[in-house]
Coordinates of C-alpha atoms and ligand atoms in Angstrom, one line a residue:
X1 CA 74.0 -64.6 38.3
X2 CA 71.6 -66.9 36.6
X3 CA 74.5 -68.5 34.8
X4 CA 76.0 -69.9 38.0
X5 CA 72.6 -71.4 39.0
X6 CA 72.6 -73.2 35.8
X7 CA 76.1 -74.4 36.3
X8 CA 75.1 -75.6 39.7
X9 CA 72.0 -77.5 38.4
X10 CA 74.2 -79.1 35.7
X11 CA 76.9 -79.7 38.2
X12 CA 74.7 -82.0 40.3
X13 CA 73.4 -84.1 37.4
X14 CA 76.2 -84.1 34.8
X15 CA 79.2 -82.9 36.7
X16 CA 80.8 -79.6 35.8
X17 CA 83.5 -79.4 33.3
X18 CA 87.2 -79.9 33.3
X19 CA 90.3 -81.2 31.9
X20 CA 93.3 -83.2 31.9
X21 CA 96.4 -81.2 31.5
X22 CA 96.3 -79.6 28.1
X23 CA 97.0 -82.2 25.5
X24 CA 96.9 -79.6 22.9
X25 CA 100.2 -79.0 21.1
X26 CA 101.4 -76.2 19.0
X27 CA 103.6 -78.3 16.8
X28 CA 100.7 -78.8 14.4
X29 CA 100.7 -75.3 13.1
X30 CA 102.4 -75.9 9.8
X31 CA 100.2 -78.8 9.2
X32 CA 97.0 -76.8 9.8
X33 CA 97.7 -74.8 6.6
X34 CA 97.9 -77.9 4.5
X35 CA 94.6 -79.1 5.9
X36 CA 92.8 -75.8 5.5
X37 CA 90.1 -77.2 3.3
X38 CA 89.6 -80.2 5.5
X39 CA 89.6 -78.0 8.6
X40 CA 86.8 -75.8 7.2
X41 CA 84.6 -78.8 6.9
X42 CA 85.8 -80.0 10.3
X43 CA 84.5 -76.8 11.8
X44 CA 81.2 -77.2 10.0
X45 CA 80.9 -80.7 11.2
X46 CA 81.9 -79.7 14.7
X47 CA 79.2 -77.0 14.8
X48 CA 76.7 -79.6 13.8
X49 CA 78.0 -82.0 16.4
X50 CA 77.8 -79.4 19.2
X51 CA 74.3 -78.4 18.3
X52 CA 73.2 -82.0 18.3
X53 CA 75.1 -82.6 21.5
X54 CA 73.1 -80.0 23.3
X55 CA 69.8 -81.4 22.1
X56 CA 70.9 -84.9 23.2
X57 CA 72.1 -83.5 26.5
X58 CA 68.8 -82.0 27.4
X59 CA 67.0 -85.2 26.5
X60 CA 69.3 -87.1 28.7
X61 CA 69.2 -84.6 31.6
X62 CA 65.7 -83.1 31.6
X63 CA 66.2 -81.3 35.0
X64 CA 69.2 -79.4 33.6
X65 CA 67.2 -78.5 30.4
X66 CA 64.5 -77.0 32.6
X67 CA 67.0 -74.8 34.4
X68 CA 68.4 -73.6 31.1
X69 CA 64.9 -72.6 30.0
X70 CA 64.8 -75.1 27.2
X71 CA 61.2 -76.0 27.9
X72 CA 60.6 -79.4 26.3
X73 CA 61.1 -81.7 29.2
X74 CA 59.7 -79.7 32.1
X75 CA 57.2 -82.5 33.0
X76 CA 59.8 -85.1 33.7
X77 CA 61.7 -86.1 36.8
X78 CA 64.5 -88.5 36.3
X79 CA 64.7 -91.4 38.8
X80 CA 68.2 -91.4 40.2
X81 CA 68.7 -95.2 40.1
X82 CA 71.2 -97.6 38.6
X83 CA 69.4 -97.8 35.3
X84 CA 69.7 -94.0 35.0
X85 CA 73.3 -94.0 35.9
X86 CA 74.0 -96.7 33.4
X87 CA 72.1 -94.8 30.7
X88 CA 74.0 -91.6 31.6
X89 CA 77.3 -93.4 31.3
X90 CA 76.4 -94.7 27.9
X91 CA 75.5 -91.2 26.8
X92 CA 78.8 -89.8 28.1
X93 CA 80.8 -92.6 26.4
X94 CA 79.0 -92.1 23.1
X95 CA 79.5 -88.3 23.1
X96 CA 83.1 -88.6 24.1
X97 CA 83.8 -90.9 21.1
X98 CA 82.0 -88.5 18.8
X99 CA 83.9 -85.6 20.2
X100 CA 87.3 -87.3 19.9
X101 CA 86.7 -88.0 16.3
X102 CA 87.6 -84.3 15.7
X103 CA 91.2 -83.1 15.7
X104 CA 91.0 -80.2 18.1
X105 CA 94.0 -78.5 16.5
X106 CA 92.3 -78.0 13.2
X107 CA 89.3 -76.1 14.7
X108 CA 88.8 -72.4 15.0
X109 CA 89.7 -70.8 18.3
X110 CA 86.0 -70.5 19.3
X111 CA 85.4 -74.2 18.5
X112 CA 88.6 -75.2 20.3
X113 CA 87.2 -73.8 23.5
X114 CA 83.8 -75.4 22.9
X115 CA 85.6 -78.7 22.4
X116 CA 87.5 -78.4 25.7
X117 CA 84.4 -77.4 27.6
X118 CA 82.4 -80.4 26.3
X119 CA 85.3 -82.7 26.9
X120 CA 85.7 -81.4 30.5
X121 CA 82.0 -81.9 31.3
X122 CA 82.0 -85.4 30.0
X123 CA 85.2 -86.5 31.8
X124 CA 83.9 -84.9 35.0
X125 CA 80.7 -86.8 34.7
X126 CA 82.7 -90.1 34.6
X127 CA 84.8 -89.0 37.5
X128 CA 81.8 -88.1 39.6
X129 CA 80.2 -91.5 38.8
X130 CA 83.3 -93.7 39.3
X131 CA 85.3 -91.8 41.9
X132 CA 83.7 -88.9 43.7
X133 CA 80.3 -90.6 44.1
X134 CA 78.6 -87.7 45.9
X135 CA 75.3 -89.2 45.0
X136 CA 76.0 -91.7 47.8
X137 CA 77.1 -89.3 50.5
X138 CA 75.3 -86.0 49.8
X139 CA 71.6 -86.6 50.5
X140 CA 70.8 -82.9 49.8
X141 CA 71.2 -83.7 46.1
X142 CA 67.7 -85.2 46.3
X143 CA 65.0 -82.6 46.4
X144 CA 62.1 -82.2 44.0
X145 CA 61.2 -78.7 45.1
X146 CA 63.5 -76.8 42.7
X147 CA 61.9 -78.2 39.6
X148 CA 58.4 -77.5 40.8
X149 CA 59.3 -74.0 41.9
X150 CA 61.0 -73.3 38.6
X151 CA 57.7 -74.2 36.8
X152 CA 55.5 -72.3 39.2
X153 CA 57.6 -69.2 39.0
X154 CA 57.9 -69.1 35.3
X155 CA 56.8 -65.9 33.6
X156 CA 56.4 -67.6 30.2
X157 CA 53.8 -70.2 31.0
X158 CA 50.0 -70.0 31.5
X159 CA 48.4 -71.1 34.7
X160 CA 46.9 -74.1 33.0
X161 CA 50.1 -75.1 31.4
X162 CA 51.9 -74.9 34.8
X163 CA 49.2 -77.1 36.5
X164 CA 49.5 -79.7 33.7
X165 CA 53.3 -79.9 34.1
X166 CA 53.0 -80.1 37.9
X167 CA 50.5 -82.9 37.5
X168 CA 52.8 -84.9 35.3
X169 CA 55.9 -84.4 37.4
X170 CA 54.1 -85.4 40.6
X171 CA 53.8 -89.0 39.5
X172 CA 57.6 -89.5 39.7
X173 CA 58.1 -88.3 43.2
X174 CA 57.6 -91.6 45.2
X175 CA 60.0 -93.5 42.9
X176 CA 62.4 -90.6 43.0
X177 CA 62.8 -90.7 46.8
X178 CA 62.8 -94.5 46.9
X179 CA 65.9 -94.4 44.6
X180 CA 67.4 -91.6 46.7
X181 CA 67.2 -93.7 49.8
X182 CA 68.7 -96.7 48.1
X183 CA 71.7 -94.6 46.9
X184 CA 72.6 -93.2 50.3
X185 CA 75.6 -94.9 52.0
X186 CA 77.4 -93.3 54.9
X187 CA 76.7 -89.6 54.2
X188 CA 78.3 -86.7 55.9
X189 CA 76.4 -85.4 58.9
X190 CA 76.4 -81.9 57.5
X191 CA 74.8 -82.9 54.2
X192 CA 72.3 -85.1 56.0
X193 CA 71.2 -82.1 58.1
X194 CA 71.1 -79.8 55.1
X195 CA 69.0 -82.4 53.2
X196 CA 66.5 -82.6 56.1
X197 CA 66.0 -78.8 56.3
X198 CA 65.9 -78.3 52.5
X199 CA 63.4 -81.1 52.0
X200 CA 61.2 -79.6 54.7
X201 CA 61.4 -76.5 52.6
X202 CA 59.8 -78.4 49.7
X203 CA 56.5 -77.9 51.5
X204 CA 56.8 -74.1 50.8
X205 CA 56.5 -75.1 47.2
X206 CA 54.1 -78.0 47.3
X207 CA 51.6 -76.2 49.6
X208 CA 48.0 -76.8 50.5
X209 CA 47.3 -73.6 48.7
X210 CA 48.5 -75.3 45.5
X211 CA 46.0 -78.1 46.1
X212 CA 43.3 -75.5 46.6
X213 CA 44.2 -73.6 43.4
X214 CA 44.2 -76.8 41.4
X215 CA 40.7 -77.6 42.4
X216 CA 39.7 -74.3 40.7
X217 CA 41.4 -74.8 37.4
X218 CA 39.7 -75.6 34.1
X219 CA 41.2 -79.1 34.1
X220 CA 38.8 -82.1 34.0
X221 CA 37.4 -83.7 37.2
X222 CA 39.4 -86.8 36.5
X223 CA 42.6 -84.8 36.3
X224 CA 41.7 -83.0 39.5
X225 CA 41.2 -86.2 41.4
X226 CA 44.4 -87.6 40.0
X227 CA 46.2 -84.4 41.2
X228 CA 44.9 -85.0 44.8
X229 CA 46.1 -88.6 44.7
X230 CA 49.5 -87.8 43.3
X231 CA 49.9 -84.7 45.5
X232 CA 49.3 -86.8 48.7
X233 CA 51.6 -89.5 47.6
X234 CA 54.3 -87.0 46.9
X235 CA 53.9 -85.4 50.3
X236 CA 54.2 -88.8 51.9
X237 CA 57.3 -89.6 49.9
X238 CA 59.0 -86.4 51.0
X239 CA 58.0 -86.9 54.6
X240 CA 59.3 -90.5 54.3
X241 CA 62.7 -89.2 53.1
X242 CA 62.9 -86.7 55.9
X243 CA 62.2 -89.3 58.6
X244 CA 64.6 -91.7 57.0
X245 CA 67.3 -89.0 57.1
X246 CA 66.3 -88.0 60.6
X247 CA 66.8 -91.5 61.9
X248 CA 70.1 -91.8 59.9
X249 CA 71.3 -88.5 61.4
X250 CA 70.7 -89.8 65.0
X251 CA 72.5 -93.1 64.2
X252 CA 75.5 -91.3 62.6
X253 CA 75.8 -88.9 65.5
X254 CA 75.4 -91.7 68.1
X255 CA 77.9 -94.0 66.4
X256 CA 80.3 -91.3 65.2
X257 CA 80.6 -93.1 61.9
X258 CA 79.5 -90.4 59.5
X259 CA 81.7 -89.7 56.5
X260 CA 84.0 -86.7 57.0
X261 CA 83.1 -83.6 55.1
X262 CA 86.8 -83.2 54.3
X263 CA 87.5 -84.8 50.9
X264 CA 91.3 -84.9 51.3
X265 CA 94.1 -83.9 48.9
X266 CA 93.8 -86.4 46.1
X267 CA 90.1 -85.8 45.4
X268 CA 90.5 -82.1 46.0
X269 CA 93.1 -81.8 43.3
X270 CA 90.9 -83.7 40.9
X271 CA 87.8 -81.7 41.7
X272 CA 89.8 -78.5 41.4
X273 CA 91.1 -79.5 38.0
X274 CA 87.5 -80.2 36.8
X275 CA 85.7 -77.2 38.4
X276 CA 88.3 -74.5 37.9
X277 CA 90.1 -75.8 34.8
X278 CA 93.1 -73.8 36.0
X279 CA 96.7 -73.9 34.7
X280 CA 97.8 -74.3 38.3
X281 CA 97.3 -77.1 40.8
X282 CA 95.1 -76.5 43.8
X283 CA 98.3 -76.7 46.0
X284 CA 100.0 -74.0 43.9
X285 CA 97.0 -71.8 44.2
X286 CA 96.9 -72.3 47.9
X287 CA 100.5 -71.2 48.1
X288 CA 99.8 -68.2 46.1
X289 CA 97.0 -67.3 48.4
X290 CA 99.3 -67.6 51.4
X291 CA 101.7 -65.2 49.8
X292 CA 98.9 -62.8 48.8
X293 CA 97.6 -62.8 52.4
X294 CA 101.0 -61.8 53.7
X295 CA 101.5 -59.1 51.0
X296 CA 98.0 -57.6 51.5
X297 CA 98.3 -57.6 55.3
X298 CA 101.6 -55.8 55.2
X299 CA 100.1 -53.2 52.8
X300 CA 97.3 -52.7 55.3
X301 CA 99.8 -52.1 58.1
X302 CA 101.5 -49.4 56.1
X303 CA 98.3 -47.6 55.3
X304 CA 97.2 -47.9 59.0
X305 CA 100.5 -46.3 60.1
X306 CA 100.0 -43.5 57.6
X307 CA 96.4 -42.7 58.5
X308 CA 96.4 -43.4 62.3
X309 CA 97.2 -39.9 63.5
X310 CA 94.6 -38.3 61.1
X311 CA 91.8 -40.3 62.6
X312 CA 93.0 -40.9 66.1
X313 CA 95.1 -37.8 66.9
X314 CA 94.8 -38.3 70.7
X315 CA 95.2 -42.1 70.8
X316 CA 98.2 -44.3 70.7
X317 CA 98.2 -46.9 67.9
X318 CA 97.7 -50.4 69.4
X319 CA 100.9 -52.5 69.4
X320 CA 99.1 -55.3 67.7
X321 CA 98.9 -54.7 63.9
X322 CA 95.6 -56.6 63.5
X323 CA 94.0 -54.7 66.3
X324 CA 95.1 -51.3 64.8
X325 CA 93.8 -52.2 61.3
X326 CA 90.5 -53.5 62.7
X327 CA 90.0 -50.3 64.7
X328 CA 90.7 -48.0 61.7
X329 CA 88.4 -50.0 59.4
X330 CA 85.6 -49.9 62.0
X331 CA 86.1 -46.1 62.4
X332 CA 86.0 -45.5 58.6
X333 CA 83.0 -47.7 58.0
X334 CA 80.6 -45.2 59.5
X335 CA 80.9 -43.2 56.3
X336 CA 78.1 -44.6 54.2
X337 CA 74.9 -43.6 52.4
X338 CA 71.6 -43.2 54.1
X339 CA 69.5 -46.4 53.9
X340 CA 66.8 -44.8 51.6
X341 CA 69.5 -43.6 49.2
X342 CA 71.1 -46.9 48.7
X343 CA 69.6 -47.7 45.3
X344 CA 69.9 -44.2 44.0
X345 CA 73.5 -44.0 45.0
X346 CA 74.3 -47.1 43.0
X347 CA 72.4 -45.7 40.0
X348 CA 74.4 -42.5 40.3
X349 CA 77.8 -44.3 40.4
X350 CA 77.4 -46.2 37.1
X351 CA 77.9 -43.2 34.8
X352 CA 81.0 -42.1 36.7
X353 CA 82.5 -45.6 36.4
X354 CA 81.8 -45.5 32.7
X355 CA 83.4 -42.1 32.4
X356 CA 86.5 -43.3 34.1
X357 CA 86.9 -46.4 32.0
X358 CA 86.5 -44.4 28.8
X359 CA 88.8 -41.5 29.9
X360 CA 91.5 -44.0 30.9
X361 CA 91.0 -46.0 27.8
X362 CA 90.7 -49.3 29.7
X363 CA 88.2 -51.1 27.5
X364 CA 85.6 -50.1 25.0
X365 CA 82.0 -50.0 26.3
X366 CA 79.1 -50.6 23.9
X367 CA 77.0 -47.4 24.0
X368 CA 74.1 -49.4 22.5
X369 CA 73.9 -51.6 25.5
X370 CA 73.5 -49.4 28.6
X371 CA 73.2 -51.2 31.9
X372 CA 69.7 -51.2 33.4
X373 CA 69.7 -50.7 37.1
X374 CA 66.5 -51.7 38.8
X375 CA 65.2 -52.7 42.2
X376 CA 65.4 -56.5 42.6
X377 CA 62.0 -58.0 41.8
X378 CA 60.3 -59.5 44.8
X379 CA 60.6 -63.1 43.6
X380 CA 64.3 -62.9 43.5
X381 CA 64.9 -61.2 46.9
X382 CA 66.4 -62.9 49.9
X383 CA 70.0 -63.0 48.9
X384 CA 72.8 -60.5 48.3
X385 CA 72.0 -56.8 48.0
X386 CA 73.2 -56.6 44.4
X387 CA 73.5 -58.9 41.5
X388 CA 73.5 -59.1 37.7
X389 CA 70.8 -61.0 36.0
X390 CA 71.7 -62.1 32.6
X391 CA 69.3 -63.7 30.1
X392 CA 69.6 -67.5 30.0
X393 CA 70.7 -69.3 26.8
X394 CA 67.2 -69.5 25.5
X395 CA 65.8 -66.1 26.5
X396 CA 68.4 -63.8 24.8
X397 CA 65.7 -61.2 24.2
X398 CA 65.5 -60.4 27.9
X399 CA 67.4 -57.4 29.2
X400 CA 70.5 -57.6 31.4
X401 CA 69.7 -56.0 34.7
X402 CA 71.7 -54.8 37.7
X403 CA 69.4 -55.8 40.6
X404 CA 69.8 -53.8 43.7
X405 CA 67.7 -54.7 46.7
X406 CA 66.5 -51.7 48.8
X407 CA 66.9 -52.0 52.5
X408 CA 63.2 -51.9 53.2
X409 CA 62.9 -55.2 55.0
X410 CA 65.7 -54.6 57.5
X411 CA 65.5 -53.3 61.0
X412 CA 67.5 -50.1 61.8
X413 CA 70.2 -52.2 63.4
X414 CA 70.4 -54.6 60.4
X415 CA 70.5 -51.7 58.0
X416 CA 73.2 -50.0 59.9
X417 CA 75.4 -53.0 59.9
X418 CA 74.8 -53.7 56.3
X419 CA 75.6 -50.1 55.3
X420 CA 78.8 -50.2 57.3
X421 CA 79.8 -53.3 55.4
X422 CA 78.9 -51.6 52.1
X423 CA 80.3 -48.3 53.2
X424 CA 81.3 -45.3 51.0
X425 CA 84.4 -47.2 49.6
X426 CA 83.2 -50.8 49.4
X427 CA 80.0 -49.8 47.6
X428 CA 82.2 -48.4 44.8
X429 CA 84.2 -51.6 44.7
X430 CA 81.0 -53.6 44.6
X431 CA 79.8 -51.6 41.6
X432 CA 83.1 -52.2 39.8
X433 CA 82.8 -55.9 40.5
X434 CA 79.1 -56.3 39.5
X435 CA 78.8 -53.7 36.8
X436 CA 81.5 -51.8 35.1
X437 CA 84.0 -53.0 34.1
X438 CA 83.2 -56.2 36.0
X439 CA 80.4 -58.8 35.4
X440 CA 78.3 -56.6 33.2
X441 CA 81.0 -55.6 30.8
X442 CA 82.3 -59.2 30.6
X443 CA 78.8 -60.3 29.7
X444 CA 78.5 -57.9 26.9
X445 CA 81.7 -59.1 25.4
X446 CA 80.8 -62.7 26.0
X447 CA 77.6 -62.2 24.0
X448 CA 79.6 -61.0 21.1
X449 CA 80.9 -64.5 20.6
X450 CA 77.7 -66.4 20.9
X451 CA 78.0 -70.1 21.6
X452 CA 75.4 -72.1 23.4
X453 CA 78.2 -74.4 24.7
X454 CA 79.9 -71.4 26.3
X455 CA 76.7 -70.1 27.8
X456 CA 75.9 -73.5 29.3
X457 CA 79.4 -74.6 30.3
X458 CA 81.0 -71.1 30.8
X459 CA 83.8 -71.2 33.3
X460 CA 82.8 -69.7 36.7
X461 CA 86.3 -69.1 37.8
X462 CA 87.0 -66.9 34.7
X463 CA 83.7 -65.0 35.2
X464 CA 84.3 -64.3 38.9
X465 CA 88.0 -63.9 38.4
X466 CA 87.4 -61.2 35.8
X467 CA 85.2 -59.2 38.2
X468 CA 87.7 -59.5 41.0
X469 CA 90.6 -58.6 38.6
X470 CA 88.8 -55.4 37.6
X471 CA 88.6 -54.2 41.2
X472 CA 92.4 -54.1 41.5
X473 CA 92.9 -52.9 37.9
X474 CA 90.6 -49.9 38.4
X475 CA 92.4 -48.8 41.6
X476 CA 95.8 -49.3 40.0
X477 CA 94.7 -47.0 37.1
X478 CA 93.8 -44.4 39.6
X479 CA 90.1 -44.9 40.4
X480 CA 89.6 -43.2 43.7
X481 CA 92.6 -41.0 43.2
X482 CA 94.9 -43.4 45.1
X483 CA 93.2 -42.4 48.3
X484 CA 94.7 -44.6 51.1
X485 CA 91.2 -45.2 52.6
X486 CA 90.0 -46.7 49.3
X487 CA 93.0 -49.0 49.2
X488 CA 92.6 -50.1 52.8
X489 CA 88.9 -51.0 52.1
X490 CA 89.9 -52.7 48.9
X491 CA 92.4 -54.8 50.7
X492 CA 89.9 -55.9 53.3
X493 CA 87.5 -56.9 50.5
X494 CA 90.3 -58.7 48.6
X495 CA 91.4 -60.5 51.8
X496 CA 88.0 -62.1 51.9
X497 CA 88.5 -63.7 48.5
X498 CA 92.1 -64.8 49.5
X499 CA 90.9 -66.3 52.8
X500 CA 88.1 -68.2 51.1
X501 CA 90.8 -70.1 49.3
X502 CA 92.9 -70.6 52.4
X503 CA 89.8 -71.7 54.3
X504 CA 88.6 -74.2 51.7
X505 CA 92.0 -75.8 51.2
X506 CA 92.7 -75.6 54.9
X507 CA 89.5 -77.5 55.7
X508 CA 89.4 -80.0 52.9
X509 CA 93.1 -80.8 52.6
X510 CA 95.0 -79.7 55.7
X511 CA 92.2 -80.6 58.1
X512 CA 92.2 -77.4 60.1
X513 CA 89.8 -77.2 63.0
X514 CA 86.8 -74.9 63.3
X515 CA 88.7 -72.8 65.8
X516 CA 91.5 -72.3 63.4
X517 CA 89.1 -71.5 60.6
X518 CA 87.3 -68.9 62.5
X519 CA 90.6 -67.4 63.7
X520 CA 91.7 -67.1 60.1
X521 CA 88.6 -65.2 59.1
X522 CA 88.1 -63.1 62.2
X523 CA 91.7 -62.2 63.0
X524 CA 93.2 -62.7 59.6
X525 CA 90.5 -61.1 57.5
X526 CA 88.7 -58.7 59.9
X527 CA 85.4 -60.5 59.6
X528 CA 82.6 -60.4 62.1
X529 CA 81.8 -63.7 64.0
X530 CA 78.5 -64.2 62.2
X531 CA 80.0 -63.9 58.8
X532 CA 82.9 -66.2 59.8
X533 CA 80.5 -68.9 61.2
X534 CA 78.4 -68.7 58.0
X535 CA 81.5 -69.2 55.9
X536 CA 82.7 -72.1 58.0
X537 CA 79.3 -73.8 57.5
X538 CA 79.4 -73.2 53.7
X539 CA 82.9 -74.6 53.6
X540 CA 81.7 -77.9 55.1
X541 CA 79.0 -78.1 52.4
X542 CA 81.0 -77.4 49.3
X543 CA 84.5 -78.1 48.0
X544 CA 86.6 -76.0 45.6
X545 CA 83.7 -73.6 44.9
X546 CA 85.1 -71.1 47.5
X547 CA 88.4 -71.0 45.6
X548 CA 86.9 -70.0 42.3
X549 CA 87.0 -66.2 42.7
X550 CA 90.6 -66.2 43.8
X551 CA 91.8 -68.7 41.3
X552 CA 90.3 -66.9 38.4
X553 CA 91.6 -63.5 39.6
X554 CA 95.1 -64.8 40.3
X555 CA 95.4 -66.5 36.9
X556 CA 94.2 -63.4 35.0
X557 CA 96.5 -61.1 36.9
X558 CA 99.5 -63.3 36.5
X559 CA 98.8 -63.7 32.8
X560 CA 98.6 -59.9 32.4
X561 CA 101.9 -59.4 34.2
X562 CA 103.5 -62.0 32.0
X563 CA 102.1 -60.3 28.9
X564 CA 103.6 -57.0 30.1
X565 CA 107.0 -58.7 30.5
X566 CA 106.8 -60.3 27.1
X567 CA 105.6 -57.4 25.1
X568 CA 107.4 -54.6 26.9
X569 CA 106.6 -51.2 25.3
X570 CA 104.1 -52.9 23.0
X571 CA 101.8 -53.9 25.8
X572 CA 98.5 -52.2 25.6
X573 CA 96.1 -52.6 28.5
X574 CA 92.9 -51.9 26.5
X575 CA 94.0 -54.3 23.7
X576 CA 94.8 -56.9 26.4
X577 CA 91.4 -56.6 28.0
X578 CA 89.4 -56.7 24.8
X579 CA 91.3 -59.6 23.4
X580 CA 91.0 -61.5 26.7
X581 CA 87.3 -61.1 26.8
X582 CA 86.8 -61.9 23.1
X583 CA 86.8 -65.7 23.7
X584 CA 83.6 -65.8 25.7
X585 CA 83.5 -67.2 29.3
X586 CA 86.3 -69.6 28.7
X587 CA 88.8 -71.0 31.2
X588 CA 91.8 -68.7 31.6
X589 CA 94.2 -71.4 30.6
X590 CA 92.7 -71.8 27.2
X591 CA 92.4 -68.0 26.6
X592 CA 96.2 -67.9 27.5
X593 CA 97.0 -70.6 24.9
X594 CA 95.0 -68.7 22.2
X595 CA 96.5 -65.3 23.0
X596 CA 100.1 -66.4 23.2
Ligands
ZN601 ZN1 75.7 -45.2 60.2
ZN602 ZN1 80.8 -61.8 41.2

């Protein structure tokens, strides 16, 4: 999703959002009636504040504004030096003071959530600056390519406009990399290597072709020669950064004094609180994931026992449960669509998902906003086979699309392996997750409560958690007719989400070895070696992010079960879903507070 890219871009400059344990209390309720008049004006003032906050935010963080499609500061690159950090800190302190002048308890529900999201992002920014300090140990934070690519790929700018912006931006590149070098202090080996390869990738954006194109624009001769000078200086700066890192990498490897990629328990808990904004601690979530893994695995054993003789009438079931499950999954996975029918099959499934949701009365779908399934545009290809692209905060007029990449570019072997992964059953689960009633449906509801704050700082764990929640909910409501094969595949899919949490916490807090990590994924979650290796690498280059799917899912599911308990006969699944989604992409813990 575009949204998560934006969150990422913001994450690196501002720090994502997050919170101290809820300081909100319910004891103020009687008081809020007395202060009704005052609170109405508080809400108006708060709306004015948050609108101004965003304007000021973009001015302070031009790169993030560019990602959001704001458009005013696309020609600026911020130099990541002490002066900038000081200025950022002043900005954060000023905004925090303004924010805290409001009494959160007197605000409307929608504004309460906005308040918490702003507060979280400001506090996280302080934490990042004072404590986490990844600007010192993650050299991959420094890369000018994204900003240039963003401008050059824009569909809303003329060629000349783009060249003018590129010309302006180029002047900052040498100072930018000089500041980057000065910041770096005992980085991790993994981030150093990543920074080297990603900065080499910058030359696929700042190409000699670009130089050539520029010489043919309608800009003045003076500007053209300025471009050549700046372009060459920028190239030199990038190359200088790469060779600085290459030397550093050798030194770190030789002396064995690189920083560990494991951040340890204390920082992990803090980062978890900011990124996920969960009502649980990271440790509680880890323990829930352990229980879930055991539960899901035992369900898979039961299904395998039930299905074994149907699929292998002549063969004895292996003693080892894992081996039996793996063999059955492999056998079932050959049931899949033909490669050239992949996109059509997805298109065909959407109406049947809609029909099921309506018949079972699970949630209202807006007939005015049908989902547009399309082949992924060329410029977006290269990643997953299916994704939702939602309009950014400043291009609301755009459609929401379900992008599906056809398998054209793959060899027969690659296509076969991909189709087995997205076999008959998994493909349906993927459509539930991405489209209906997963991401797409959530997005339609979230656009009903429009708030720039929520679209900028929307909670990733809630967004992904909802999509993962709907997979299980649909099956529980009878999607797929309780077919054991469907459940088996679902459990395999769900195990991936569970094991991402176990792996992340295992690596960052418990210090598990690569061997143990691969064993967890391959023998515990039935993954292929290549997938497991890729996941291990990703887990050494991020912290907490891998837990967001599971955390959001677990928290939503637990909340629903608690609501069922509390309301008994009065519990209504559809009402629960609609109410839950009505608050926008807010952290689950705040939705809970507002629904209880
Ligand atoms: Zn096949
Ligand atoms: Zn998703």
